[in-house]
């Protein structure tokens, strides 16, 4: 048997066998590398999807807070019309802390982070207005238009992420039409800004279920 491998035919057969073995080993190595890469990418995709879901929920909370804020009529102090208070806090965007934004598309992550920065900037800008000026320096119109516009952008990002990561948000009541309410608020604020008329104190309507924050002007202090 060993004499066969000493012949020319035997040597050629051995070479073919070794070559076939090397080809098989190379194919097997390619498959192993492919499985390894797939195993690495799977956790990254899971982490990206989890981050997307947490971000969508944070954006949705911001949209809800903005919707409530732009429909919140301020209550003025009858004893000092320069003093007023809202019934809901200013909207804030609380993104996931310590998030690895590299898991998301570069353009998408930048859009989310810029939106967060603009929410803070709007708050600072509103604080800088001179409320002693006539019409409160357009404070109410600018606040309403600003938060409505940012909330509308947040809704656009939410829809994009829901589609990209195959996510689903819990259903909301049919009568809770946030998009329509935001568009209406933007249009109304724009009309008020164009007129630039002096704003007067807004008195709560009779029968309101909103808790009164200030005493009435004709009430004697005890």
Tab-separated table of N, CA and C in Angstrom, residues 75-85 201 214-216:
chain	number	residue	atom	x	y	z
A	75	UNK	N	-53.652	81.147	34.958
A	75	UNK	CA	-54.533	81.832	35.908
A	75	UNK	C	-53.789	83.037	36.473
A	76	UNK	N	-54.429	84.198	36.397
A	76	UNK	CA	-53.809	85.446	36.836
A	76	UNK	C	-54.276	85.814	38.238
A	77	UNK	N	-53.395	86.440	38.976
A	77	UNK	CA	-53.708	86.919	40.318
A	77	UNK	C	-54.485	88.222	40.198
A	78	UNK	N	-55.748	88.253	40.627
A	78	UNK	CA	-56.550	89.486	40.514
A	78	UNK	C	-55.939	90.661	41.277
A	79	UNK	N	-55.130	90.375	42.278
A	79	UNK	CA	-54.511	91.437	43.049
A	79	UNK	C	-53.249	91.970	42.367
A	80	UNK	N	-52.724	91.219	41.429
A	80	UNK	CA	-51.515	91.629	40.705
A	80	UNK	C	-51.536	90.934	39.352
A	81	UNK	N	-51.994	91.635	38.321
A	81	UNK	CA	-52.165	90.997	37.026
A	81	UNK	C	-50.828	90.615	36.385
A	82	UNK	N	-49.734	91.067	36.939
A	82	UNK	CA	-48.434	90.646	36.443
A	82	UNK	C	-48.017	89.285	36.970
A	83	UNK	N	-48.791	88.759	37.914
A	83	UNK	CA	-48.491	87.453	38.495
A	83	UNK	C	-49.476	86.424	37.960
A	84	UNK	N	-48.955	85.353	37.458
A	84	UNK	CA	-49.811	84.297	36.909
A	84	UNK	C	-49.147	82.943	37.160
A	85	UNK	N	-49.924	81.898	36.969
A	85	UNK	CA	-49.407	80.546	37.164
A	85	UNK	C	-50.115	79.593	36.220
A	201	UNK	N	-55.370	90.158	31.134
A	201	UNK	CA	-55.508	89.003	32.017
A	201	UNK	C	-56.615	88.071	31.543
A	214	UNK	N	-55.349	81.541	42.914
A	214	UNK	CA	-55.280	82.831	43.571
A	214	UNK	C	-56.649	83.197	44.138
A	215	UNK	N	-56.687	83.985	45.227
A	215	UNK	CA	-57.971	84.437	45.771
A	215	UNK	C	-58.596	85.471	44.845
A	216	UNK	N	-59.912	85.565	44.868
A	216	UNK	CA	-60.600	86.568	44.053
A	216	UNK	C	-60.357	87.948	44.633
